[in-house]
Amino acid sequence: MLRLAVLSALGRFGTFTGALVALFAAAVLSMGWGMQLESVLRTNAPVERYASATAVVTGQQKAALGEQLSLAAAGPARTVMVVGIARPRHLVSQQTVIFLTDAEATRLAGHSGQVDAIGVLAVPGFDVSRLQAAAGGAQVLTGGARGAAEYPELERTRTVLIPVTATFGGLAMFIAMFVVASTLGLSIQQREREIALLRAVAATPGQIRRMIAWEAAIVALAGSAAGIWPGIVLGRALAHALVRHAIAPPNEVLNYDWLPAAAAIGGGVTTALLAVLASGRRAARVPPTLALTDAAAEPRLLGPGRIVGGLIALADAVPLFAVSTTTSDPQTAVATSEINAIFLVVAAAFFGPIVAYAVARLLAPALTALSPVGGFLAAANLGAATRRFSSASTPLVLTIALSCTLFFGSTTIEHATSQQQRVALTGQLAITSAGPGLPAAALADVRATPGVRSAVALTSTTLGPSLGVPDDTPSAQILTGGQGGGLDVSVIAGSLSALHGDAIALGRHRADAAHARVDDGVAIMLGDGTPAQATVVAIYSRDLAFGDALLAPELAAGHQTTPLLNEPAGAGSAVPRTPGERQRLARHRERRQRRAEQLARAVLRRDDLHLHVDRRSQHADHDRAPARSRASAPAAQRCHHAPGPVDGALGGHPDHHHRPRHRAGDHGHRAATAQPRAHGRLPSIRASGWFAAILGVSALLALVALSVPTRRALRTQPVEAIGIRE
Amino acid sequence: MWSREVGPYVRFMSNSALLTSSASASAPAVALCDVRKVHGRGEGEVVALDGVSAELSPGSFSAIMGPSGSGKSTLLNIAAGLDRPTSGSVALRGTGLAQLSERRLTILRRERIGFVFQSFNLLPSLTVAQNIALPLRLDGRRPRRSAVREIAARVGLEKRLHHRPSQLSGGQQQRVAIAPALITRPEVVFADEPTGALDTQTGHGVLCLLREVVDEDGHTVVMVTHDPVAAAYADRVILLADGRVAGTLDAPSADEVAKRLARLGA
């Protein structure tokens, strides 16, 4: 049977092109993402600083990337005198190490009285379990695991990459399954006579099923194997992109084996075999007499299997639809609508023949009017061969539905987020850094600048699992000077003016989830894993823009992951309130930008800082936000205003694109950006363009997919077509 | 003219076949007992066979004839175990087909029955040799190269073993189509309009091949045809009309068959 399947598959490779391409693409994606996954799972962070220590005891799960940057953390950069150069006994390649006095190190770290890790030197034969007992709640790391104390961000990368890999690989396999089921189903319908002949010549139903399965396996093997090398190329590109978008740590090295390749090929074969389960059963049921008579009419529109499957899928989709339309939590809405789309597509696939029949009936008059011969015949064909039509249309339905849901789901969130941000940031100017952040002293500098009425500073951080989230890390912001102008988080209960001491303000959805009200005490876990008690002073509704919680600076002091202000210092100066004023401001954009430049210069009056002023129009500014988030969607969802590099023009060189990139050992904030912000009509989400693009690409793919077999069919001489039946 | 030329040959062959069949005392090669077959249900119900009984002796060559829609193809399908009757029984050398599972029935077809189809019905993705050996392969047996070559030589295609069906002419394809039916050395060969798509010359070759199968190998051949000339190669003609047996003709001539058919309104 294998031999027959091989011959059959080779003899009609054209029929399997669709399945082949789908499995190839699925293998490329699975391979590319699988490489990332295996890398993060296998990689132990390099042990460099603690290379001489036998064990490392770490009391905190999160430490900052490159603490050497904190030289300029707590205040203006200091000039330090180099008193010695160390040559490490072990290779230190991923980071720069600076040796400081204990007092200076403690001051710069900003964690008074706390250390991140203790290096332990032990005598030979030391029992690590004794250390474990002495360490209390702290982790004891030995051997290769010691690197985790140096690069705690690897752990974060793992938690991001595992679901992303699963999603990409799973979706790719899911789509491939549909395409394989459709194309192989189609090929089986096309050669029902041949299968009938095999049955008549004496192939048992089991042999027919095995033949179909082998065919699928051969196509899957070929397609998946062809996808391995492009998958490796994709994997390398992905690794670069993940590092560039700060999803993976900069020291991330691709470390993979045969495992992703085996998973991609195995997944492809399994997918293909699952996909042809139904087709194989149908093929085995082809009556042998079909070989002796002329082609019978297509079977009834919907078999019992299709009806049951379609109803199950619809039954799953309905409650999901109810949830996604009624929930007030946008993340839940996005997640449920994606699963909902999948169920609806599955239902559409099961009910495909009915859909195809309806479409054929609907389009028939238009097609006939448009083209009396071609259109008439096409409409008649579509109406009669609904199963075949639906086999071809299902992958297209799937493509359009899934890409629309995935894409517009995230753009809708982006849109809502940026809308909230625009409304919420009432400050006229925003100062951001292209590096890891601004020094805390910058806020004081801004406030001291003449013409500035008030300013607030935001620092992104995350909380440990708490506040009704058992295994996730809620995003949060440390808000300094919250009662000042420049920020409108839309408080619905309490007041931000009380955001001092152990105070916390919660987003509406987080407060609901934690059952917390104003003046309640809540248990939280700070970013470094320290548990704390906080009092809720306010509940706000713009949690898309500001995250789940706003922390008082005193509450977070010493517990955040970096002491830098890494979020826009919204400097509210002469906040425009009337429409006339806004118009006037818009007309004098040039002047304002000059002012922004002056302000930024005033703030950052240090020689070691390069100044970047965004000279672009507000619209360009608005448009950029979703684009940037799109590129790094998985990480950006957690942290809406991640301080990414700004594609801005350097002052005086408007066309010189410069991407200041943080390099270890640099003073952190190589560049700061002052962005003029203003209220205005919100630019609408450019969904229609993308929608057209998705439809256009799908239509193009369909045309290409159709024109190849059509050309092949037309190459057959009519005489041959009559002589040989296939 | 062509029929007159081959007439004596046919008669001679059929005589010898009759001798062979009378010499055999075992169970009939194919026995049909009160077979009814109804296609469709309700208003679309069509009675294809309405109580057909027949016994075909081993080593005989029978032709089933009748006007279009008389049920001859249905009868062949049922006799060959490709289709199941609505009621009545079918037995092959005493083995009842009704109680066999689909798998058992398939294996019986594989081992004891050969088919020659109306349209050449070869697998286009397989070569001539692979098509000929297909029944053996499906049976899990490794076809001997010499056996394939021998069969191919009998149908005159030993030089075309590695061609695909699309590279052969219609007559060649039909001759190839007979070969797989012979390789398993089946007890009964069923042929559905084996000459339907062939010119008289090629048709003659094919019919001679079938005659040889009976005379030299001692197999039983059952053939459906609407051509009186083709029917004249058989030992016996069973005439069908409206799903019933309308008569039989032993050692028929083409003229006789044509006359009887004309009376049936073919």
Tab-separated table of N, CA, C and O in Angstrom, chain A residues 190-252:
chain	number	residue	atom	x	y	z
A	190	GLN	N	-12.051	14.066	-6.617
A	190	GLN	CA	-11.713	14.059	-8.032
A	190	GLN	C	-11.447	12.652	-8.547
A	190	GLN	O	-11.625	12.374	-9.715
A	191	ARG	N	-10.985	11.776	-7.679
A	191	ARG	CA	-10.661	10.442	-8.196
A	191	ARG	C	-11.490	9.364	-7.528
A	191	ARG	O	-11.004	8.300	-7.199
A	192	GLU	N	-12.756	9.683	-7.322
A	192	GLU	CA	-13.655	8.686	-6.752
A	192	GLU	C	-13.712	7.446	-7.634
A	192	GLU	O	-13.748	6.330	-7.140
A	193	ARG	N	-13.709	7.655	-8.932
A	193	ARG	CA	-13.777	6.518	-9.855
A	193	ARG	C	-12.568	5.620	-9.683
A	193	ARG	O	-12.681	4.400	-9.701
A	194	GLU	N	-11.428	6.274	-9.530
A	194	GLU	CA	-10.204	5.492	-9.381
A	194	GLU	C	-10.246	4.681	-8.098
A	194	GLU	O	-9.843	3.510	-8.065
A	195	ILE	N	-10.749	5.316	-7.037
A	195	ILE	CA	-10.855	4.607	-5.767
A	195	ILE	C	-11.852	3.462	-5.906
A	195	ILE	O	-11.624	2.351	-5.418
A	196	ALA	N	-12.946	3.728	-6.636
A	196	ALA	CA	-13.933	2.676	-6.866
A	196	ALA	C	-13.295	1.518	-7.622
A	196	ALA	O	-13.550	0.351	-7.327
A	197	LEU	N	-12.447	1.863	-8.565
A	197	LEU	CA	-11.766	0.820	-9.334
A	197	LEU	C	-10.889	-0.022	-8.411
A	197	LEU	O	-10.889	-1.252	-8.473
A	198	LEU	N	-10.172	0.651	-7.546
A	198	LEU	CA	-9.329	-0.070	-6.589
A	198	LEU	C	-10.177	-0.985	-5.719
A	198	LEU	O	-9.799	-2.125	-5.449
A	199	ARG	N	-11.338	-0.454	-5.302
A	199	ARG	CA	-12.228	-1.268	-4.484
A	199	ARG	C	-12.696	-2.478	-5.280
A	199	ARG	O	-12.753	-3.589	-4.768
A	200	ALA	N	-13.025	-2.247	-6.562
A	200	ALA	CA	-13.537	-3.329	-7.391
A	200	ALA	C	-12.437	-4.347	-7.662
A	200	ALA	O	-12.653	-5.551	-7.589
A	201	VAL	N	-11.249	-3.846	-7.955
A	201	VAL	CA	-10.129	-4.741	-8.238
A	201	VAL	C	-9.758	-5.505	-6.984
A	201	VAL	O	-9.078	-6.515	-7.041
A	202	ALA	N	-10.227	-5.027	-5.864
A	202	ALA	CA	-10.120	-5.756	-4.617
A	202	ALA	C	-9.216	-5.123	-3.586
A	202	ALA	O	-8.394	-5.787	-2.989
A	203	ALA	N	-9.369	-3.829	-3.388
A	203	ALA	CA	-8.734	-3.207	-2.229
A	203	ALA	C	-9.793	-3.150	-1.142
A	203	ALA	O	-10.921	-2.724	-1.401
A	204	THR	N	-9.440	-3.583	0.072
A	204	THR	CA	-10.407	-3.532	1.164
A	204	THR	C	-10.554	-2.078	1.611
A	204	THR	O	-9.673	-1.256	1.359
A	205	PRO	N	-11.673	-1.741	2.280
A	205	PRO	CA	-11.821	-0.365	2.776
A	205	PRO	C	-10.626	0.062	3.612
A	205	PRO	O	-10.165	1.200	3.520
A	206	GLY	N	-10.091	-0.857	4.411
A	206	GLY	CA	-8.927	-0.528	5.244
A	206	GLY	C	-7.730	-0.154	4.385
A	206	GLY	O	-6.986	0.770	4.700
A	207	GLN	N	-7.555	-0.870	3.274
A	207	GLN	CA	-6.434	-0.553	2.394
A	207	GLN	C	-6.587	0.832	1.786
A	207	GLN	O	-5.610	1.558	1.631
A	208	ILE	N	-7.814	1.197	1.434
A	208	ILE	CA	-8.048	2.536	0.873
A	208	ILE	C	-7.713	3.585	1.926
A	208	ILE	O	-7.029	4.576	1.647
A	209	ARG	N	-8.177	3.349	3.156
A	209	ARG	CA	-7.889	4.315	4.226
A	209	ARG	C	-6.384	4.453	4.424
A	209	ARG	O	-5.860	5.555	4.569
A	210	ARG	N	-5.691	3.320	4.407
A	210	ARG	CA	-4.246	3.379	4.605
A	210	ARG	C	-3.564	4.104	3.449
A	210	ARG	O	-2.619	4.849	3.645
A	211	MET	N	-4.082	3.888	2.243
A	211	MET	CA	-3.484	4.566	1.092
A	211	MET	C	-3.608	6.080	1.248
A	211	MET	O	-2.644	6.818	1.054
A	212	ILE	N	-4.794	6.543	1.641
A	212	ILE	CA	-5.000	7.979	1.820
A	212	ILE	C	-4.077	8.504	2.920
A	212	ILE	O	-3.460	9.563	2.798
A	213	ALA	N	-3.978	7.730	4.021
A	213	ALA	CA	-3.130	8.157	5.131
A	213	ALA	C	-1.669	8.243	4.693
A	213	ALA	O	-0.967	9.207	5.021
A	214	TRP	N	-1.229	7.246	3.927
A	214	TRP	CA	0.159	7.271	3.466
A	214	TRP	C	0.397	8.459	2.552
A	214	TRP	O	1.436	9.111	2.629
A	215	GLU	N	-0.567	8.708	1.675
A	215	GLU	CA	-0.428	9.862	0.781
A	215	GLU	C	-0.238	11.133	1.589
A	215	GLU	O	0.660	11.936	1.323
A	216	ALA	N	-1.120	11.296	2.599
A	216	ALA	CA	-1.033	12.490	3.436
A	216	ALA	C	0.316	12.552	4.138
A	216	ALA	O	0.953	13.612	4.205
A	217	ALA	N	0.759	11.402	4.640
A	217	ALA	CA	2.028	11.384	5.370
A	217	ALA	C	3.186	11.737	4.448
A	217	ALA	O	4.101	12.482	4.844
A	218	ILE	N	3.136	11.237	3.205
A	218	ILE	CA	4.229	11.530	2.273
A	218	ILE	C	4.262	13.023	1.950
A	218	ILE	O	5.313	13.672	1.999
A	219	VAL	N	3.068	13.570	1.655
A	219	VAL	CA	3.005	15.002	1.345
A	219	VAL	C	3.480	15.803	2.559
A	219	VAL	O	4.238	16.772	2.431
A	220	ALA	N	3.058	15.366	3.768
A	220	ALA	CA	3.435	16.098	4.978
A	220	ALA	C	4.945	16.027	5.204
A	220	ALA	O	5.575	17.022	5.560
A	221	LEU	N	5.506	14.846	4.978
A	221	LEU	CA	6.950	14.702	5.158
A	221	LEU	C	7.701	15.614	4.197
A	221	LEU	O	8.612	16.340	4.600
A	222	ALA	N	7.282	15.594	2.932
A	222	ALA	CA	7.963	16.408	1.932
A	222	ALA	C	7.826	17.886	2.277
A	222	ALA	O	8.814	18.633	2.305
A	223	GLY	N	6.576	18.320	2.563
A	223	GLY	CA	6.337	19.733	2.846
A	223	GLY	C	7.072	20.189	4.094
A	223	GLY	O	7.734	21.232	4.106
A	224	SER	N	6.977	19.399	5.162
A	224	SER	CA	7.605	19.797	6.420
A	224	SER	C	9.116	19.806	6.303
A	224	SER	O	9.787	20.721	6.783
A	225	ALA	N	9.655	18.765	5.649
A	225	ALA	CA	11.107	18.701	5.528
A	225	ALA	C	11.619	19.888	4.726
A	225	ALA	O	12.647	20.486	5.072
A	226	ALA	N	10.874	20.272	3.684
A	226	ALA	CA	11.295	21.428	2.894
A	226	ALA	C	11.250	22.704	3.722
A	226	ALA	O	11.956	23.666	3.424
A	227	GLY	N	10.415	22.697	4.766
A	227	GLY	CA	10.269	23.911	5.568
A	227	GLY	C	11.341	24.067	6.640
A	227	GLY	O	11.428	25.118	7.269
A	228	ILE	N	12.161	23.040	6.837
A	228	ILE	CA	13.114	23.104	7.949
A	228	ILE	C	14.172	24.186	7.731
A	228	ILE	O	14.395	25.033	8.595
A	229	TRP	N	14.773	24.163	6.545
A	229	TRP	CA	15.843	25.136	6.336
A	229	TRP	C	15.324	26.572	6.342
A	229	TRP	O	15.863	27.419	7.071
A	230	PRO	N	14.239	26.871	5.588
A	230	PRO	CA	13.698	28.228	5.701
A	230	PRO	C	13.294	28.550	7.138
A	230	PRO	O	13.404	29.696	7.573
A	231	GLY	N	12.861	27.516	7.878
A	231	GLY	CA	12.502	27.723	9.275
A	231	GLY	C	13.698	28.159	10.099
A	231	GLY	O	13.589	29.014	10.977
A	232	ILE	N	14.857	27.593	9.797
A	232	ILE	CA	16.075	27.980	10.522
A	232	ILE	C	16.415	29.432	10.207
A	232	ILE	O	16.748	30.223	11.103
A	233	VAL	N	16.264	29.795	8.918
A	233	VAL	CA	16.514	31.185	8.538
A	233	VAL	C	15.568	32.104	9.287
A	233	VAL	O	15.969	33.126	9.874
A	234	LEU	N	14.284	31.718	9.306
A	234	LEU	CA	13.295	32.518	10.023
A	234	LEU	C	13.650	32.586	11.506
A	234	LEU	O	13.563	33.649	12.134
A	235	GLY	N	14.060	31.459	12.066
A	235	GLY	CA	14.398	31.409	13.484
A	235	GLY	C	15.515	32.379	13.824
A	235	GLY	O	15.459	33.078	14.829
A	236	ARG	N	16.511	32.447	12.934
A	236	ARG	CA	17.630	33.369	13.191
A	236	ARG	C	17.132	34.809	13.143
A	236	ARG	O	17.465	35.624	14.001
A	237	ALA	N	16.306	35.096	12.117
A	237	ALA	CA	15.776	36.455	11.994
A	237	ALA	C	14.923	36.791	13.204
A	237	ALA	O	14.982	37.898	13.743
A	238	LEU	N	14.131	35.805	13.649
A	238	LEU	CA	13.266	36.026	14.807
A	238	LEU	C	14.086	36.321	16.044
A	238	LEU	O	13.747	37.208	16.826
A	239	ALA	N	15.168	35.566	16.213
A	239	ALA	CA	16.005	35.769	17.390
A	239	ALA	C	16.523	37.205	17.421
A	239	ALA	O	16.501	37.864	18.461
A	240	HIS	N	16.947	37.695	16.241
A	240	HIS	CA	17.416	39.079	16.176
A	240	HIS	C	16.289	40.033	16.532
A	240	HIS	O	16.469	40.978	17.296
A	241	ALA	N	15.128	39.778	15.940
A	241	ALA	CA	13.992	40.676	16.151
A	241	ALA	C	13.575	40.674	17.619
A	241	ALA	O	13.265	41.722	18.186
A	242	LEU	N	13.596	39.503	18.244
A	242	LEU	CA	13.181	39.420	19.638
A	242	LEU	C	14.128	40.207	20.528
A	242	LEU	O	13.707	40.862	21.479
A	243	VAL	N	15.413	40.139	20.199
A	243	VAL	CA	16.379	40.916	20.976
A	243	VAL	C	16.179	42.406	20.705
A	243	VAL	O	16.164	43.224	21.612
A	244	ARG	N	15.953	42.729	19.412
A	244	ARG	CA	15.818	44.143	19.042
A	244	ARG	C	14.609	44.755	19.732
A	244	ARG	O	14.631	45.898	20.135
A	245	HIS	N	13.544	43.977	19.868
A	245	HIS	CA	12.335	44.520	20.487
A	245	HIS	C	12.316	44.259	21.973
A	245	HIS	O	11.267	44.358	22.609
A	246	ALA	N	13.443	43.862	22.501
A	246	ALA	CA	13.600	43.707	23.949
A	246	ALA	C	12.685	42.648	24.531
A	246	ALA	O	12.358	42.672	25.698
A	247	ILE	N	12.224	41.719	23.691
A	247	ILE	CA	11.439	40.618	24.222
A	247	ILE	C	12.399	39.565	24.768
A	247	ILE	O	12.154	38.954	25.799
A	248	ALA	N	13.479	39.387	24.073
A	248	ALA	CA	14.520	38.495	24.567
A	248	ALA	C	15.678	39.352	25.051
A	248	ALA	O	15.904	40.437	24.522
A	249	PRO	N	16.396	38.885	26.072
A	249	PRO	CA	17.521	39.670	26.571
A	249	PRO	C	18.631	39.738	25.516
A	249	PRO	O	18.736	38.850	24.675
A	250	PRO	N	19.427	40.808	25.570
A	250	PRO	CA	20.435	40.999	24.527
A	250	PRO	C	21.481	39.883	24.497
A	250	PRO	O	22.129	39.679	23.483
A	251	ASN	N	21.617	39.157	25.584
A	251	ASN	CA	22.619	38.094	25.586
A	251	ASN	C	22.058	36.761	25.121
A	251	ASN	O	22.697	35.739	25.190
A	252	GLU	N	20.789	36.814	24.650
A	252	GLU	CA	20.135	35.589	24.185
A	252	GLU	C	20.889	35.010	22.983
A	252	GLU	O	21.123	35.687	21.989
